[in-house]
Coordinates of C-alpha atoms and ligand atoms in Angstrom, one line a residue:
M1 CA 0.0 0.0 0.0
E2 CA 1.3 3.5 -0.9
T3 CA 1.8 5.7 2.1
P4 CA -0.7 8.6 2.3
W5 CA 2.1 11.1 3.2
A6 CA -0.1 13.9 4.2
D7 CA -1.5 11.8 7.1
R8 CA 2.1 11.3 8.3
F9 CA 3.2 15.0 8.4
A10 CA 3.7 16.5 11.9
Q11 CA 1.1 18.9 13.2
R12 CA 3.5 21.8 12.8
T13 CA 3.5 21.4 9.0
Q14 CA -0.1 22.6 9.0
R15 CA 1.3 26.1 9.5
M16 CA 3.6 25.7 6.5
R17 CA 1.8 26.8 3.3
A18 CA 2.8 27.3 -0.3
S19 CA 1.5 30.8 -0.8
V20 CA -0.4 31.8 -4.0
I21 CA 2.2 34.6 -4.3
R22 CA 5.1 32.1 -4.4
E23 CA 3.3 30.2 -7.1
L24 CA 2.9 33.4 -9.1
L25 CA 6.5 34.3 -8.6
K26 CA 7.7 31.1 -10.1
L27 CA 6.5 32.6 -13.3
A28 CA 8.9 35.5 -12.6
E29 CA 11.8 33.1 -13.0
Q30 CA 11.3 33.0 -16.8
P31 CA 14.4 34.7 -18.4
D32 CA 12.4 37.4 -20.1
V33 CA 10.8 38.7 -16.9
I34 CA 12.4 41.6 -15.2
S35 CA 12.3 40.7 -11.5
F36 CA 12.2 43.1 -8.7
A37 CA 10.8 40.3 -6.6
G38 CA 13.7 38.4 -4.9
G39 CA 16.3 39.7 -2.5
M40 CA 19.3 38.8 -4.6
P41 CA 22.5 40.8 -4.8
A42 CA 23.8 42.0 -8.1
P43 CA 25.6 39.0 -9.7
E44 CA 28.0 41.3 -11.4
V45 CA 29.7 42.2 -8.1
F46 CA 30.3 38.7 -6.9
P47 CA 34.1 38.5 -6.3
V48 CA 34.5 35.3 -8.4
D49 CA 38.2 35.7 -9.0
A50 CA 39.0 36.4 -5.4
V51 CA 36.9 33.4 -4.2
A52 CA 38.6 31.2 -6.8
A53 CA 42.1 32.2 -5.7
A54 CA 41.2 31.8 -2.1
A55 CA 39.7 28.3 -2.7
E56 CA 42.9 27.3 -4.5
R57 CA 45.1 28.6 -1.6
V58 CA 42.9 26.9 1.0
L59 CA 43.0 23.5 -0.8
R60 CA 46.7 23.7 -1.5
E61 CA 47.8 24.9 2.0
H62 CA 45.1 23.3 4.3
G63 CA 43.3 20.9 2.0
A64 CA 42.8 18.1 4.6
Q65 CA 41.5 20.5 7.3
A66 CA 39.2 22.2 4.8
L67 CA 37.6 18.9 3.8
Q68 CA 37.3 17.6 7.4
Y69 CA 34.5 18.1 10.0
G70 CA 35.0 21.1 12.2
P71 CA 33.7 22.6 15.5
T72 CA 30.0 23.5 15.7
E73 CA 30.9 27.0 16.9
G74 CA 32.6 27.7 13.6
Y75 CA 36.2 28.1 12.2
R76 CA 38.1 29.9 14.9
P77 CA 40.0 32.4 12.6
L78 CA 36.6 33.4 11.0
R79 CA 35.2 34.0 14.5
E80 CA 38.3 36.0 15.3
L81 CA 37.8 38.1 12.2
I82 CA 34.2 38.9 13.2
V83 CA 35.5 39.9 16.7
A84 CA 38.0 42.2 15.1
R85 CA 35.4 43.8 12.7
A86 CA 32.9 44.2 15.6
A87 CA 35.6 46.1 17.6
R88 CA 35.8 48.7 14.8
Y89 CA 32.1 49.5 15.4
G90 CA 32.6 49.8 19.2
L91 CA 31.4 46.3 20.1
H92 CA 33.9 44.4 22.3
I93 CA 33.3 40.7 22.1
T94 CA 35.4 37.5 22.2
P95 CA 35.1 34.4 20.0
D96 CA 33.0 32.9 22.8
H97 CA 30.2 35.4 21.8
V98 CA 30.2 34.2 18.2
L99 CA 28.5 31.3 16.4
I100 CA 28.9 30.8 12.6
T101 CA 25.7 29.7 11.0
S102 CA 24.7 28.5 7.5
G103 CA 23.1 31.8 6.6
S104 CA 21.2 34.1 8.9
Q105 CA 18.2 32.1 8.0
Q106 CA 19.6 29.2 10.0
A107 CA 20.4 31.6 12.9
L108 CA 16.7 32.6 12.9
D109 CA 15.6 29.0 12.9
L110 CA 18.0 28.1 15.7
L111 CA 16.7 31.0 17.8
G112 CA 13.2 29.6 17.2
R113 CA 14.3 26.2 18.4
I114 CA 15.8 27.4 21.6
F115 CA 13.4 30.2 22.6
I116 CA 9.9 29.5 21.2
N117 CA 7.3 27.4 22.9
P118 CA 4.0 27.0 21.0
G119 CA 1.9 30.0 21.8
D120 CA 4.8 32.3 22.7
H121 CA 4.4 35.8 21.5
I122 CA 7.2 37.5 19.5
L123 CA 7.1 41.2 19.0
V124 CA 7.8 42.0 15.3
E125 CA 7.6 45.0 13.1
A126 CA 4.7 45.0 10.6
P127 CA 5.7 44.4 7.9
T128 CA 8.8 42.3 8.7
Y129 CA 11.2 39.7 7.2
L130 CA 9.1 36.9 5.9
G131 CA 11.8 34.2 6.5
A132 CA 11.7 34.9 10.2
L133 CA 7.9 34.4 10.3
Q134 CA 8.3 31.2 8.3
S135 CA 10.9 29.8 10.7
W136 CA 9.1 30.8 13.9
S137 CA 5.6 29.9 12.9
A138 CA 6.7 26.3 12.6
Y139 CA 7.6 26.4 16.3
G140 CA 4.1 27.7 17.1
A141 CA 5.0 31.4 17.5
E142 CA 2.2 34.0 17.7
Y143 CA 3.0 37.6 16.9
V144 CA 2.5 41.0 18.5
T145 CA 3.0 43.6 15.8
M146 CA 4.5 47.1 15.9
P147 CA 3.7 49.6 13.2
I148 CA 6.6 51.2 11.3
D149 CA 7.1 54.3 9.2
E150 CA 10.0 55.5 7.2
E151 CA 12.0 55.9 10.4
G152 CA 11.5 52.4 11.6
M153 CA 9.5 50.9 14.4
I154 CA 7.2 53.5 16.0
T155 CA 8.5 53.1 19.5
Q156 CA 5.8 55.3 21.1
A157 CA 3.5 52.3 20.7
L158 CA 6.0 49.9 22.3
E159 CA 5.2 50.0 26.0
P160 CA 1.6 48.5 25.8
A161 CA 3.0 45.8 23.5
L162 CA 5.8 45.0 26.0
R163 CA 3.3 44.7 28.8
T164 CA 1.8 41.6 27.0
G165 CA 5.0 39.8 27.8
P166 CA 6.6 38.9 24.5
K167 CA 9.4 36.3 24.4
F168 CA 11.6 38.7 22.5
I169 CA 11.6 41.7 20.1
Y170 CA 12.7 41.1 16.5
V171 CA 13.9 44.3 14.9
L172 CA 15.6 45.2 11.6
P173 CA 17.1 48.6 12.3
N174 CA 19.0 49.2 9.0
F175 CA 17.3 49.4 5.6
Q176 CA 14.6 47.0 6.7
N177 CA 13.5 44.2 4.5
P178 CA 10.8 44.8 3.2
T179 CA 10.4 48.6 3.5
G180 CA 13.9 50.0 3.4
A181 CA 13.2 52.0 6.6
T182 CA 16.0 52.8 9.0
L183 CA 15.3 53.1 12.8
R184 CA 15.9 56.7 13.9
E185 CA 18.5 57.1 16.6
D186 CA 16.2 58.3 19.4
R187 CA 13.9 55.4 18.6
R188 CA 16.9 53.0 19.0
W189 CA 17.4 54.4 22.5
Q190 CA 13.8 54.2 23.3
L191 CA 13.7 50.6 22.2
I192 CA 16.7 49.7 24.3
T193 CA 15.6 51.4 27.4
L194 CA 12.0 50.0 27.2
A195 CA 13.2 46.5 26.5
D196 CA 15.5 46.8 29.5
R197 CA 12.8 48.1 31.7
Y198 CA 10.5 45.2 30.8
G199 CA 13.3 42.6 30.7
V200 CA 12.5 41.6 27.1
P201 CA 15.5 40.6 25.0
I202 CA 16.0 42.0 21.5
V203 CA 17.0 40.1 18.4
E204 CA 18.6 42.5 16.0
D205 CA 18.8 41.3 12.4
D206 CA 21.3 43.4 10.4
P207 CA 22.2 41.9 7.0
Y208 CA 22.3 45.4 5.3
G209 CA 24.0 47.7 7.9
Q210 CA 27.2 48.0 5.9
L211 CA 25.4 48.7 2.7
R212 CA 24.7 52.4 3.5
F213 CA 25.3 54.6 0.4
E214 CA 24.0 57.8 1.8
G215 CA 23.7 59.6 5.2
E216 CA 25.4 58.9 8.5
H217 CA 26.1 55.5 9.9
L218 CA 24.0 54.8 13.0
P219 CA 25.4 52.6 15.8
A220 CA 23.8 49.1 15.9
V221 CA 21.3 48.5 18.7
V222 CA 23.7 45.9 20.1
V223 CA 26.4 48.6 20.3
E224 CA 24.2 51.2 22.0
S225 CA 22.9 48.6 24.4
A226 CA 26.4 47.5 25.5
R227 CA 27.3 51.2 25.8
L228 CA 24.3 51.9 28.0
R229 CA 25.6 49.3 30.4
G230 CA 29.0 50.8 30.3
A231 CA 30.5 47.3 29.9
A232 CA 34.0 47.0 28.6
T233 CA 33.0 43.7 27.0
Y234 CA 29.6 43.0 25.5
R235 CA 26.8 42.3 27.9
G236 CA 23.2 43.1 27.6
N237 CA 19.9 42.3 26.2
V238 CA 20.6 42.1 22.5
I239 CA 21.3 39.1 20.2
Y240 CA 22.8 40.4 17.0
L241 CA 22.7 38.6 13.6
S242 CA 24.6 39.5 10.4
T243 CA 25.7 37.7 7.3
F244 CA 28.2 37.5 4.4
S245 CA 25.3 37.0 2.0
K246 CA 25.0 40.7 1.0
I247 CA 28.7 41.7 1.4
L248 CA 30.3 38.7 -0.2
A249 CA 27.9 36.1 -1.7
P250 CA 24.8 34.3 -0.5
G251 CA 25.8 31.1 -2.1
L252 CA 28.5 30.7 0.5
R253 CA 25.7 30.4 3.1
L254 CA 27.8 32.1 5.9
A255 CA 26.5 34.2 8.7
W256 CA 27.1 34.9 12.4
V257 CA 25.3 35.4 15.7
V258 CA 26.7 37.5 18.5
A259 CA 25.1 36.5 21.8
P260 CA 26.0 36.0 25.5
P261 CA 28.0 32.7 25.9
E262 CA 25.1 30.8 27.6
V263 CA 22.9 31.6 24.6
I264 CA 25.7 30.6 22.2
A265 CA 26.1 27.3 24.1
K266 CA 22.4 26.5 23.7
L267 CA 22.5 27.5 20.0
V268 CA 25.4 25.2 19.5
Q269 CA 23.4 22.3 20.9
A270 CA 20.5 23.2 18.5
K271 CA 22.9 23.5 15.6
Q272 CA 24.4 20.1 16.3
G273 CA 21.0 18.6 15.7
A274 CA 20.5 20.7 12.5
D275 CA 23.8 20.3 10.6
L276 CA 26.7 19.6 13.0
H277 CA 28.5 22.7 11.7
T278 CA 28.7 25.1 8.8
A279 CA 30.8 23.9 5.9
T280 CA 34.5 24.1 6.9
F281 CA 35.6 24.8 3.3
T282 CA 33.4 27.8 2.8
Q283 CA 34.4 29.2 6.2
M284 CA 38.0 28.9 5.3
V285 CA 37.6 30.4 1.9
A286 CA 35.6 33.4 3.3
T287 CA 38.3 33.9 6.0
E288 CA 41.0 33.9 3.3
V289 CA 39.0 36.3 1.0
A290 CA 38.3 38.7 3.9
Q291 CA 42.0 39.0 4.8
G292 CA 43.6 42.5 4.5
D293 CA 41.4 45.2 3.2
F294 CA 39.7 43.2 0.4
L295 CA 36.3 43.1 2.1
D296 CA 36.2 46.8 2.9
R297 CA 37.1 47.7 -0.7
H298 CA 34.5 45.2 -2.0
V299 CA 31.8 46.7 0.2
Q300 CA 32.6 50.1 -1.3
V301 CA 32.1 48.7 -4.8
I302 CA 28.7 47.2 -3.8
R303 CA 27.6 50.5 -2.3
E304 CA 28.4 52.3 -5.5
V305 CA 26.5 49.8 -7.6
Y306 CA 23.5 49.8 -5.4
R307 CA 23.4 53.6 -5.1
E308 CA 23.2 53.9 -8.9
R309 CA 20.5 51.2 -9.1
R310 CA 18.4 52.9 -6.3
N311 CA 18.8 56.2 -8.0
T312 CA 17.8 54.7 -11.3
M313 CA 14.7 53.2 -9.8
L314 CA 13.7 56.3 -8.0
A315 CA 14.0 58.4 -11.2
A316 CA 12.1 55.9 -13.2
M317 CA 9.3 55.7 -10.7
A318 CA 9.0 59.5 -10.7
E319 CA 8.8 59.4 -14.5
H320 CA 6.4 56.4 -15.0
F321 CA 4.3 55.9 -11.9
P322 CA 0.8 57.5 -11.9
V323 CA -0.1 60.3 -9.4
G324 CA -1.2 58.9 -6.1
V325 CA 1.5 56.2 -5.9
R326 CA 4.0 56.8 -3.0
W327 CA 7.3 55.1 -2.2
T328 CA 10.2 55.1 0.4
R329 CA 13.6 56.5 -0.4
P330 CA 16.0 54.1 1.5
E331 CA 19.6 55.3 2.2
G332 CA 21.0 51.8 1.8
G333 CA 20.1 48.1 1.4
L334 CA 18.3 46.3 -1.3
F335 CA 14.6 47.3 -1.1
L336 CA 12.0 50.0 -1.3
W337 CA 8.3 50.0 -0.5
V338 CA 5.5 51.3 -2.6
T339 CA 2.0 52.3 -1.5
L340 CA -0.6 52.3 -4.2
P341 CA -3.9 54.2 -4.2
S342 CA -6.1 52.3 -1.8
R343 CA -8.5 50.9 -4.4
L344 CA -5.7 48.9 -6.1
D345 CA -4.9 45.4 -5.1
A346 CA -1.2 44.5 -5.4
G347 CA -2.1 40.8 -6.0
A348 CA -4.1 41.8 -9.1
V349 CA -1.4 44.2 -10.2
L350 CA 1.1 41.3 -9.9
E351 CA -0.9 39.1 -12.1
Q352 CA -1.1 41.7 -14.8
A353 CA 2.5 42.7 -14.3
I354 CA 3.7 39.2 -14.9
A355 CA 1.8 39.2 -18.2
H356 CA 3.8 42.3 -19.0
K357 CA 7.0 40.5 -17.9
V358 CA 7.8 42.4 -14.7
A359 CA 7.5 41.1 -11.1
F360 CA 7.6 42.2 -7.5
V361 CA 6.2 40.9 -4.2
P362 CA 2.9 42.2 -2.9
G363 CA 3.4 43.8 0.5
A364 CA 0.7 41.8 2.4
A365 CA 3.0 38.8 2.3
F366 CA 5.3 40.5 4.9
F367 CA 2.7 40.9 7.6
P368 CA 2.1 38.1 10.1
G369 CA -1.7 38.7 9.9
A370 CA -3.7 40.4 7.3
G371 CA -1.7 43.2 5.6
P372 CA -2.7 46.1 3.4
A373 CA -3.5 45.0 -0.1
N374 CA -2.2 48.1 -1.7
T375 CA 1.5 47.8 -0.9
L376 CA 4.4 46.2 -2.6
R377 CA 8.2 45.6 -2.2
L378 CA 10.6 46.4 -5.0
N379 CA 14.2 45.1 -5.0
F380 CA 16.7 47.4 -6.8
S381 CA 20.0 45.4 -6.3
Y382 CA 19.5 42.6 -8.8
A383 CA 18.4 44.1 -12.1
A384 CA 20.9 46.2 -14.1
P385 CA 20.1 49.9 -14.5
E386 CA 18.7 49.6 -18.1
Q387 CA 16.5 46.7 -16.9
I388 CA 15.3 48.8 -14.0
R389 CA 14.3 51.6 -16.3
E390 CA 12.4 49.2 -18.6
G391 CA 10.8 47.2 -15.7
I392 CA 9.6 50.3 -14.0
A393 CA 8.2 51.7 -17.3
R394 CA 6.3 48.4 -17.7
L395 CA 5.0 48.5 -14.1
G396 CA 3.9 52.1 -14.5
H397 CA 2.0 51.0 -17.6
V398 CA 0.3 48.2 -15.6
L399 CA -0.6 50.6 -12.8
R400 CA -2.3 53.0 -15.3
L401 CA -4.2 50.1 -16.8
Q402 CA -5.4 49.1 -13.3
L403 CA -6.4 52.6 -12.4
D404 CA -8.3 53.0 -15.6
Q405 CA -10.3 49.9 -14.9
P406 CA -13.9 50.8 -13.9
R407 CA -14.6 50.1 -10.3
I408 CA -16.9 47.2 -9.8
M409 CA -20.0 48.8 -8.3
P410 CA -22.4 46.8 -6.2
R411 CA -25.4 45.7 -8.4
A412 CA -28.5 47.8 -7.8
A413 CA -31.3 45.9 -6.0
Ligands
PLP1 C1 16.3 40.5 7.2 C2 17.0 39.3 6.7 N1 17.4 38.4 7.6 C3 17.9 37.2 7.2 C4 18.1 37.0 5.8 C5 18.7 35.7 5.4 O1 20.0 35.8 5.0 P1 21.0 34.7 4.7 O2 21.3 34.6 3.3 O3 22.2 35.0 5.6 O4 20.4 33.4 5.2 C6 17.7 37.9 4.9 C7 17.8 37.6 3.5 O5 17.4 38.3 2.6 C8 17.1 39.1 5.4 O6 16.6 40.0 4.5

């Protein structure tokens, strides 16, 4: 007898769903579609030669070690490199505060494993990073949502939410995915002080912090929190995540967590059950690539490329989008957020956009509950400038078609 697989799936899989949007976006993978949908870096800036040379050196000089199992915590020289880079931003940590993970996505999942009991509430921005919701929902998380505007989480609304006793706060302070918003400095302080007062830890997810191409760098929440405590070495309420995905290459699947040693120890146990450790070879290659000032120079190149793409997208939207459409103007990162006139539905727009060979993600997907139907996320890092101009022109055309459609009036009795 053939196994009826669906009857065998664990209860938690009932919360995992293939969304209609994902199905639609599969169509966006056709080569002639200009996609603003994914979160992919510009492939032109991948340091292919540097990675090839580093891989060659690693294999030649430490081949056996590179192909061997390694410690769950991660390759020590890579953890030391992260410690040294953190010190430049005023965060004083030791390798015992660092765990290397297979992407930040794994870090989010491991945090879910060690912190979330079914029914626990997690305080998230609305909208927020979809991948975190996907991970944590599988562990039975419920969400308390905080509204955000162009300056990040609206912290005035934080206190009543903290009184509901969330397990932790999840915040994306820099060039947030999906809106591009950056948390204002005084709001960072408010977040830290209120979280401290109510004894609620913060998970700061910061894949884009180094990709600022305009304006002043703002200290990370983890840095401000350590400073508040006046500690010479990192202590505090904040678990910090970042990744090599956007400053080197996502295919390496390399990221890191900074957390108090007792949290790292528990994450290590969880990671052992997940994958034993992150690939030794890629950790060694990344360490080799990041030696000297290569990484800093490379990040400069990425910033320049993304600044140009963002500018191209902003200019094209100003030219082609109909009156009544609004958008954010992020100072870094990969995304911006568009608000359509309230009578438009981004799902319907996407359907027509795909027919016109251009794609994006409707904004409602990024809300844990129901989200506004008239919003959408655009990625400006992946498509080249001429494609951005063409894609935005197509999208502008689709928006006009949608606005010209007669509204469906309720039938007279
Ligand atoms: C906010 C946020 N967190 C985590 C991730 C996952 O990144 P990684 O490639 O390191 O798994 C992403 C990827 O886009 C992201 O935007």
